[in-house]
XYZ file of C-alpha atoms in Angstrom:
513
model
C 132.861 140.955 94.936
C 130.441 139.051 92.688
C 127.072 138.331 94.380
C 126.299 134.667 94.926
C 123.529 133.812 92.423
C 122.330 130.974 94.670
C 121.496 133.263 97.587
C 117.898 134.309 98.102
C 116.993 137.972 98.397
C 114.236 140.084 99.914
C 111.643 138.721 97.505
C 112.202 135.108 98.566
C 112.145 135.918 102.279
C 108.936 137.903 101.821
C 107.481 134.951 99.930
C 108.450 132.706 102.847
C 106.377 134.858 105.193
C 103.420 134.460 102.832
C 103.929 130.680 102.840
C 103.926 130.608 106.644
C 100.283 131.751 106.751
C 98.684 128.660 105.174
C 101.139 126.407 106.981
C 100.162 127.893 110.340
C 96.461 127.497 109.614
C 96.771 123.917 108.351
C 98.628 122.920 111.521
C 96.136 124.827 113.696
C 93.214 122.966 112.113
C 94.535 119.741 113.652
C 93.545 121.034 117.098
C 91.144 123.900 116.414
C 88.027 121.871 117.358
C 89.203 121.027 120.885
C 86.927 123.617 122.506
C 84.326 123.927 119.752
C 83.027 120.340 119.997
C 80.595 120.968 122.925
C 78.952 123.904 121.135
C 78.836 121.990 117.856
C 77.177 119.086 119.677
C 74.550 121.372 121.171
C 73.859 123.140 117.857
C 74.036 120.331 115.256
C 73.196 117.389 117.565
C 75.509 114.871 115.869
C 75.435 111.198 116.785
C 78.445 109.767 118.589
C 79.821 108.402 115.330
C 79.275 111.686 113.519
C 81.065 113.579 116.277
C 84.084 111.315 115.925
C 84.125 111.872 112.162
C 83.833 115.645 112.592
C 86.952 115.561 114.723
C 89.033 112.897 112.933
C 88.244 113.092 109.217
C 90.458 116.136 108.653
C 93.574 114.341 109.849
C 92.734 111.087 108.053
C 92.158 112.741 104.666
C 95.240 114.905 105.130
C 97.473 111.917 105.893
C 96.014 109.763 103.123
C 96.463 112.306 100.325
C 99.894 113.749 101.150
C 101.821 111.488 98.760
C 99.291 111.962 95.983
C 99.357 115.745 96.260
C 103.132 115.916 96.502
C 103.489 113.947 93.274
C 100.724 115.988 91.618
C 102.497 119.233 92.494
C 105.673 117.980 90.817
C 103.659 117.494 87.637
C 101.278 120.458 87.413
C 103.365 122.995 89.356
C 103.712 123.525 93.104
C 102.486 127.115 93.045
C 99.436 126.152 91.012
C 98.608 123.321 93.411
C 99.182 125.607 96.397
C 96.769 128.216 95.052
C 94.162 125.583 94.190
C 94.523 124.192 97.690
C 94.176 127.665 99.212
C 90.946 128.243 97.284
C 89.589 124.844 98.402
C 90.673 125.447 102.008
C 89.018 128.852 102.112
C 85.796 127.614 100.499
C 85.608 124.633 102.855
C 86.248 126.909 105.849
C 83.274 129.059 104.850
C 81.117 125.948 104.385
C 82.167 124.573 107.779
C 81.536 127.870 109.577
C 77.919 128.015 108.451
C 77.162 124.275 108.364
C 73.556 123.529 109.295
C 73.977 119.792 109.809
C 76.579 117.322 111.028
C 76.782 115.773 107.558
C 77.657 119.145 105.999
C 80.341 119.771 108.604
C 81.867 116.337 108.006
C 82.026 117.010 104.250
C 83.550 120.451 104.884
C 86.189 118.973 107.197
C 87.027 116.365 104.547
C 87.526 119.100 101.932
C 89.687 120.978 104.454
C 91.814 117.825 104.675
C 92.138 117.730 100.885
C 93.179 121.382 100.860
C 95.621 120.793 103.696
C 97.180 117.884 101.830
C 97.948 120.236 98.914
C 99.277 123.051 101.092
C 101.763 121.201 103.294
C 104.000 119.527 100.668
C 103.629 122.509 98.328
C 104.945 124.985 100.900
C 107.919 122.767 101.747
C 108.696 122.103 98.074
C 108.566 125.830 97.287
C 110.976 126.510 100.143
C 113.292 123.938 98.541
C 112.950 125.727 95.200
C 113.401 129.301 96.443
C 116.320 128.697 98.806
C 119.081 126.936 96.929
C 121.898 128.137 99.197
C 122.304 125.430 101.894
C 122.689 127.882 104.778
C 119.658 129.954 103.818
C 117.600 126.853 103.143
C 118.431 125.503 106.616
C 117.221 128.739 108.212
C 114.061 128.792 106.101
C 113.242 125.168 106.944
C 113.934 125.899 110.609
C 111.295 128.629 110.501
C 108.960 126.263 108.618
C 109.370 123.596 111.313
C 108.838 126.059 114.155
C 105.643 127.446 112.643
C 104.350 123.947 111.933
C 104.954 122.783 115.502
C 103.715 125.965 117.156
C 100.518 126.009 115.101
C 99.237 122.803 116.695
C 99.530 124.320 120.195
C 98.124 127.648 119.053
C 95.078 126.023 117.439
C 93.573 124.842 120.715
C 94.089 128.233 122.385
C 92.616 130.090 119.410
C 89.651 127.737 119.507
C 89.000 128.417 123.178
C 89.238 132.190 122.847
C 86.997 132.361 119.774
C 84.338 130.035 121.162
C 84.303 132.000 124.407
C 83.538 135.301 122.611
C 81.833 134.211 119.361
C 80.000 131.177 117.960
C 81.716 127.904 117.047
C 81.864 128.708 113.317
C 84.358 131.511 114.015
C 87.143 128.924 114.454
C 86.897 128.306 110.709
C 86.445 131.902 109.560
C 89.947 132.872 110.753
C 91.246 130.898 107.751
C 89.653 133.201 105.189
C 91.859 136.340 105.405
C 95.084 134.313 105.223
C 93.901 132.281 102.254
C 92.711 135.415 100.467
C 96.099 137.038 101.053
C 97.848 133.957 99.690
C 95.687 133.960 96.562
C 96.554 137.632 95.947
C 100.269 137.618 96.791
C 101.132 134.067 95.752
C 101.163 134.716 91.976
C 103.279 137.851 92.540
C 105.911 136.459 94.923
C 106.070 132.694 94.517
C 107.961 131.121 91.619
C 106.341 128.327 89.653
C 108.293 125.087 89.595
C 107.560 121.611 88.352
C 109.246 118.505 87.038
C 110.065 119.241 83.373
C 109.751 115.547 82.432
C 107.224 114.043 84.837
C 105.830 111.242 82.701
C 102.234 110.073 83.013
C 100.568 110.321 86.394
C 100.309 106.870 87.980
C 96.626 106.788 88.913
C 96.626 103.194 90.310
C 99.047 104.382 92.995
C 96.449 106.783 94.409
C 94.041 104.183 95.862
C 96.995 102.019 96.882
C 98.539 104.872 98.864
C 95.211 105.641 100.526
C 94.677 101.971 101.386
C 98.192 101.821 102.834
C 98.086 104.993 104.930
C 94.534 105.309 106.255
C 94.064 101.883 107.936
C 97.454 102.100 109.663
C 96.941 105.651 110.923
C 93.384 104.809 112.031
C 94.450 101.688 113.906
C 97.418 103.371 115.602
C 95.367 106.361 116.724
C 92.627 104.190 118.251
C 94.873 101.742 120.113
C 95.728 104.022 123.070
C 92.067 104.576 123.960
C 90.688 101.073 123.468
C 93.730 98.792 123.645
C 94.625 95.924 121.340
C 91.178 95.509 119.869
C 91.074 92.929 117.064
C 89.485 95.494 114.743
C 92.447 97.855 115.040
C 95.029 95.092 114.681
C 93.287 93.914 111.497
C 93.175 97.501 110.232
C 96.917 97.947 110.731
C 97.655 94.575 109.137
C 95.571 95.414 106.053
C 97.298 98.757 105.762
C 100.710 97.119 105.877
C 99.685 94.652 103.160
C 98.580 97.510 100.913
C 101.820 99.321 101.762
C 103.738 96.328 100.391
C 101.641 96.470 97.223
C 102.260 100.214 96.958
C 106.027 99.736 97.248
C 105.922 97.017 94.591
C 103.979 99.351 92.305
C 106.547 102.118 92.744
C 109.367 99.739 91.847
C 107.724 98.385 88.713
C 105.653 101.261 87.253
C 107.077 103.211 84.327
C 106.221 106.584 85.958
C 105.779 105.847 89.684
C 104.153 108.314 92.065
C 107.172 108.075 94.409
C 110.260 107.441 92.270
C 112.766 105.027 93.828
C 115.598 107.374 92.777
C 114.678 109.558 95.779
C 116.145 106.894 98.044
C 119.413 106.783 96.134
C 120.444 110.107 97.650
C 122.734 109.172 100.532
C 120.972 111.498 102.960
C 117.328 110.914 102.125
C 116.625 107.480 103.613
C 118.307 108.067 107.003
C 116.703 111.515 107.220
C 113.260 110.048 106.502
C 113.665 107.261 109.082
C 115.037 109.528 111.807
C 112.388 112.165 111.130
C 109.724 109.487 111.697
C 111.359 108.585 115.017
C 111.401 112.241 116.055
C 107.656 112.517 115.342
C 107.219 109.401 117.499
C 108.939 111.223 120.347
C 106.998 114.452 119.991
C 103.471 113.065 119.687
C 104.071 110.206 122.116
C 104.199 112.641 125.020
C 101.197 114.730 123.962
C 98.674 112.056 124.936
C 99.871 112.328 128.564
C 100.696 115.980 129.084
C 97.310 117.306 127.941
C 95.488 114.886 130.253
C 97.904 115.652 133.068
C 97.195 119.384 132.925
C 93.416 118.894 132.873
C 92.647 115.684 134.760
C 95.531 115.464 137.243
C 96.091 119.151 138.011
C 92.416 120.019 137.512
C 92.941 122.899 135.079
C 90.136 123.881 132.740
C 90.587 123.084 129.065
C 91.367 126.712 128.195
C 93.778 127.073 131.131
C 95.549 123.879 130.062
C 95.847 125.168 126.493
C 97.269 128.497 127.674
C 99.799 126.782 129.915
C 100.811 124.515 127.022
C 101.894 127.581 125.038
C 104.850 128.196 127.382
C 107.016 125.382 125.940
C 106.607 127.008 122.506
C 109.050 129.718 123.594
C 111.896 127.218 123.368
C 110.556 125.858 120.071
C 110.810 129.315 118.503
C 114.561 129.583 119.083
C 115.661 125.963 118.748
C 115.526 125.545 114.957
C 117.282 128.851 114.053
C 120.047 128.100 116.570
C 120.533 124.620 115.076
C 120.719 126.028 111.537
C 123.270 128.635 112.649
C 125.438 125.980 114.308
C 125.533 123.865 111.147
C 126.198 126.913 108.986
C 129.177 127.832 111.189
C 130.767 124.453 110.760
C 129.215 122.156 113.339
C 128.706 118.591 112.141
C 125.065 117.985 111.205
C 125.250 114.491 112.678
C 126.445 115.886 115.992
C 123.746 118.574 116.164
C 121.002 116.065 115.276
C 122.393 113.663 117.877
C 122.412 116.459 120.455
C 118.786 117.219 119.564
C 117.772 113.625 120.251
C 119.704 113.636 123.541
C 118.063 116.916 124.593
C 114.648 115.433 123.855
C 115.540 112.327 125.833
C 116.438 114.626 128.747
C 112.993 116.181 128.405
C 111.463 112.736 128.776
C 113.789 112.188 131.741
C 112.371 115.285 133.423
C 108.857 114.030 132.716
C 109.760 110.747 134.430
C 110.371 112.726 137.644
C 106.913 114.320 137.721
C 104.523 113.832 140.608
C 100.831 114.596 140.845
C 101.515 118.304 141.487
C 104.414 119.160 139.164
C 103.110 121.831 136.808
C 106.397 123.640 136.217
C 108.408 120.431 135.940
C 106.026 119.064 133.292
C 106.062 122.349 131.355
C 109.870 122.422 131.476
C 109.991 118.799 130.326
C 107.685 119.587 127.392
C 109.765 122.604 126.414
C 113.081 120.733 126.509
C 111.601 117.771 124.674
C 109.983 119.885 121.937
C 113.068 122.052 121.467
C 115.243 119.005 120.867
C 112.726 117.479 118.455
C 112.414 120.703 116.443
C 116.216 120.833 116.136
C 116.155 117.289 114.800
C 113.212 117.737 112.445
C 114.442 120.995 110.928
C 117.919 119.645 110.170
C 116.626 116.311 108.886
C 114.065 118.031 106.668
C 116.833 120.199 105.243
C 119.005 117.133 104.665
C 116.217 115.185 102.967
C 115.214 118.044 100.681
C 118.848 118.864 99.919
C 119.380 115.219 98.941
C 116.395 115.164 96.587
C 116.402 116.573 93.043
C 114.526 119.858 92.776
C 112.121 118.367 90.241
C 111.043 115.795 92.861
C 110.760 118.256 95.768
C 106.992 117.707 96.074
C 107.320 113.929 96.325
C 110.172 114.258 98.817
C 108.162 116.689 100.946
C 105.090 114.465 100.921
C 107.122 111.454 102.045
C 108.531 113.429 104.957
C 105.063 114.599 105.978
C 103.617 111.087 105.669
C 106.462 109.763 107.801
C 105.645 112.409 110.394
C 102.003 111.277 110.451
C 103.041 107.634 110.867
C 105.602 108.442 113.539
C 103.152 110.559 115.519
C 100.420 107.918 115.381
C 102.883 105.174 116.327
C 104.224 107.236 119.232
C 100.750 107.807 120.619
C 99.912 104.117 120.214
C 103.108 102.670 121.680
C 103.651 105.060 124.587
C 99.911 105.311 125.178
C 99.721 101.526 125.499
C 102.611 101.505 127.980
C 101.006 104.235 130.049
C 97.629 102.485 130.021
C 99.187 99.169 131.073
C 100.992 100.812 134.017
C 97.814 102.674 134.995
C 95.731 99.512 135.070
C 98.397 97.676 137.072
C 98.662 100.529 139.593
C 94.930 100.884 140.189
C 93.605 98.871 143.159
C 91.588 95.758 142.338
C 88.752 97.083 144.476
C 88.184 100.023 142.100
C 85.155 99.799 139.775
C 85.866 98.442 136.302
C 85.504 101.793 134.426
C 87.907 103.403 136.909
C 90.530 100.741 136.213
C 90.368 101.417 132.473
C 91.101 105.147 132.158
C 91.628 108.233 134.280
C 88.553 109.820 132.708
C 86.496 106.794 133.697
C 87.808 107.025 137.255
C 86.886 110.715 137.551
C 83.389 110.011 136.222
C 82.849 107.178 138.714
C 84.296 109.239 141.593
C 81.825 112.050 140.911
C 78.998 109.650 141.790
C 80.585 108.317 144.983
C 79.990 109.907 148.410
C 82.615 111.974 150.232
C 85.852 110.234 151.097
C 85.275 107.280 148.788
C 85.187 109.551 145.751
C 88.214 111.542 146.938
C 90.188 108.346 147.546
C 89.400 107.040 144.062
C 90.424 110.347 142.453
C 93.711 110.333 144.359
C 94.458 106.727 143.408
C 93.599 107.331 139.751
C 95.736 110.466 139.502
C 98.695 108.682 141.077
C 98.212 105.688 138.766
C 98.029 107.948 135.704
C 101.194 109.753 136.765
C 102.895 106.369 137.226
C 101.846 105.482 133.678
C 103.154 108.786 132.351
C 106.484 108.195 134.070
C 106.723 104.685 132.633
C 105.993 105.932 129.130
C 108.521 108.741 129.625
C 111.262 106.233 130.445
C 110.413 104.268 127.290
C 110.397 107.477 125.223
C 113.777 108.526 126.611
C 115.302 105.142 125.758
C 113.933 105.269 122.222
C 115.333 108.758 121.622
C 118.740 107.707 122.958
C 118.709 104.825 120.475
C 117.784 107.322 117.747
C 120.731 109.480 118.835
C 123.061 106.512 118.358
C 121.595 105.814 114.919
C 121.990 109.478 113.969
C 125.640 109.745 114.917
C 126.410 106.541 113.024
C 124.189 107.084 109.987
C 124.724 110.794 109.305
C 128.394 111.202 110.160
C 129.730 111.122 106.595
C 126.870 112.910 104.831
C 127.119 116.522 103.692
C 124.618 118.611 101.747
C 126.238 120.114 98.665
C 125.107 123.351 97.010
C 122.663 122.966 94.152
C 124.263 122.300 90.815
C 122.290 122.613 87.620
C 119.040 122.838 89.535
C 119.481 119.555 91.401
C 120.456 119.157 95.031
C 122.120 116.061 96.393
C 123.901 114.806 99.458
C 127.431 113.529 99.303
C 128.649 110.462 101.126
C 132.128 111.228 102.484
C 132.762 107.772 103.891
C 135.722 105.836 102.426
C 133.335 103.850 100.238
C 131.461 106.934 99.072
C 131.755 108.122 95.484
């Protein structure tokens, strides 16, 4: 029997393991400062504004540069960009670990964001290049999605353990061995791939993409904490205006950063839209569950982080099971729809939580995350299989940018619902700070005598749980709508094996060609 030339061998699977290392670290760096901030504050004495930038600038730079780096990788080579990003990430990690001032740490975190923006689309694009067999690619992307999701939860736990036994800079030093290993093994195991006819790089699109992404992400992330502040609404509006200019540029430029032909693949546009909705569902719950574990149940930050690892058990098996089902003949549309329904059930469980429901909340998070990982892994596979191999970097960066938007929008929308319910549920007699947030209520209660403080804490925890339940109902409804869209929009789409180094999706509807 003649071996299938499209099937990956031991070399490609070993290379995938190497690619998982930077991916895990990039995702961990989103949450790795959760426990290090108090020690950083004591050591570097940053101002309030500087502390916010230390925490947020990594994510902002990462989100803003994803599209630029994806397009750049298509032109100069994804492996080359990956290795450059690994070198920058490692260097910035060393700089951050031994930073002597808040300004230095902010700069180091910004460079980490630049490095992360090169690593994320490059790893996904290389997976697309190495695994041309649809079944193998689905499994590889399932592993990619699981590592990406698990890394965010693992980052906070790693941070707590390292800060407890070492100094705060150790949370950055863990990046160095993995990046060194990637720099050594990458040239040996990873194939180089690029667009053979990329055209000139469209430099005007770079500032346009930044101006489109950053204000929107910033505004959406700040809304849950401070409400519909005019500043954030203006920020989002400006971002949307620049997004319109960016789209116009891509349609009219001779060599656009994001070629419109990507959207001509029958599977790419629905996969991109549904993937954004799935990110909405995943991140929309995070703003409540972390506060619930700490402020409602009274767990310490490290205890809360350790408990939050339990749902990751389901995440680890969800994506491989989904890939196996599709490989054995299950309809992709049906499996994606089932993933959305499972996630909606997770939100349904969350809507049943009381003020002492640890195991119910953990089960809800596990069910919700498992369903979302099923969805994201299959949609990522569909989107990359629909895109030409020479545009894999651009396709990957669009998916990642959509994930950033969806997550920020989920936190803003569901966070706003939860905050509105909380404020409505709090008694009018409560002090103003207590009626704003649960954290404010706990701070006020600590200064009140005896029963008055206990009564305020009880009322605030019940009001917060009411808000979480209200947001959970909204999240469940949204995911059920997404399930309906998935079954209708993906039903006739199949991913075909690569032909002449270009993957595409086929529309099997009666009007399809």
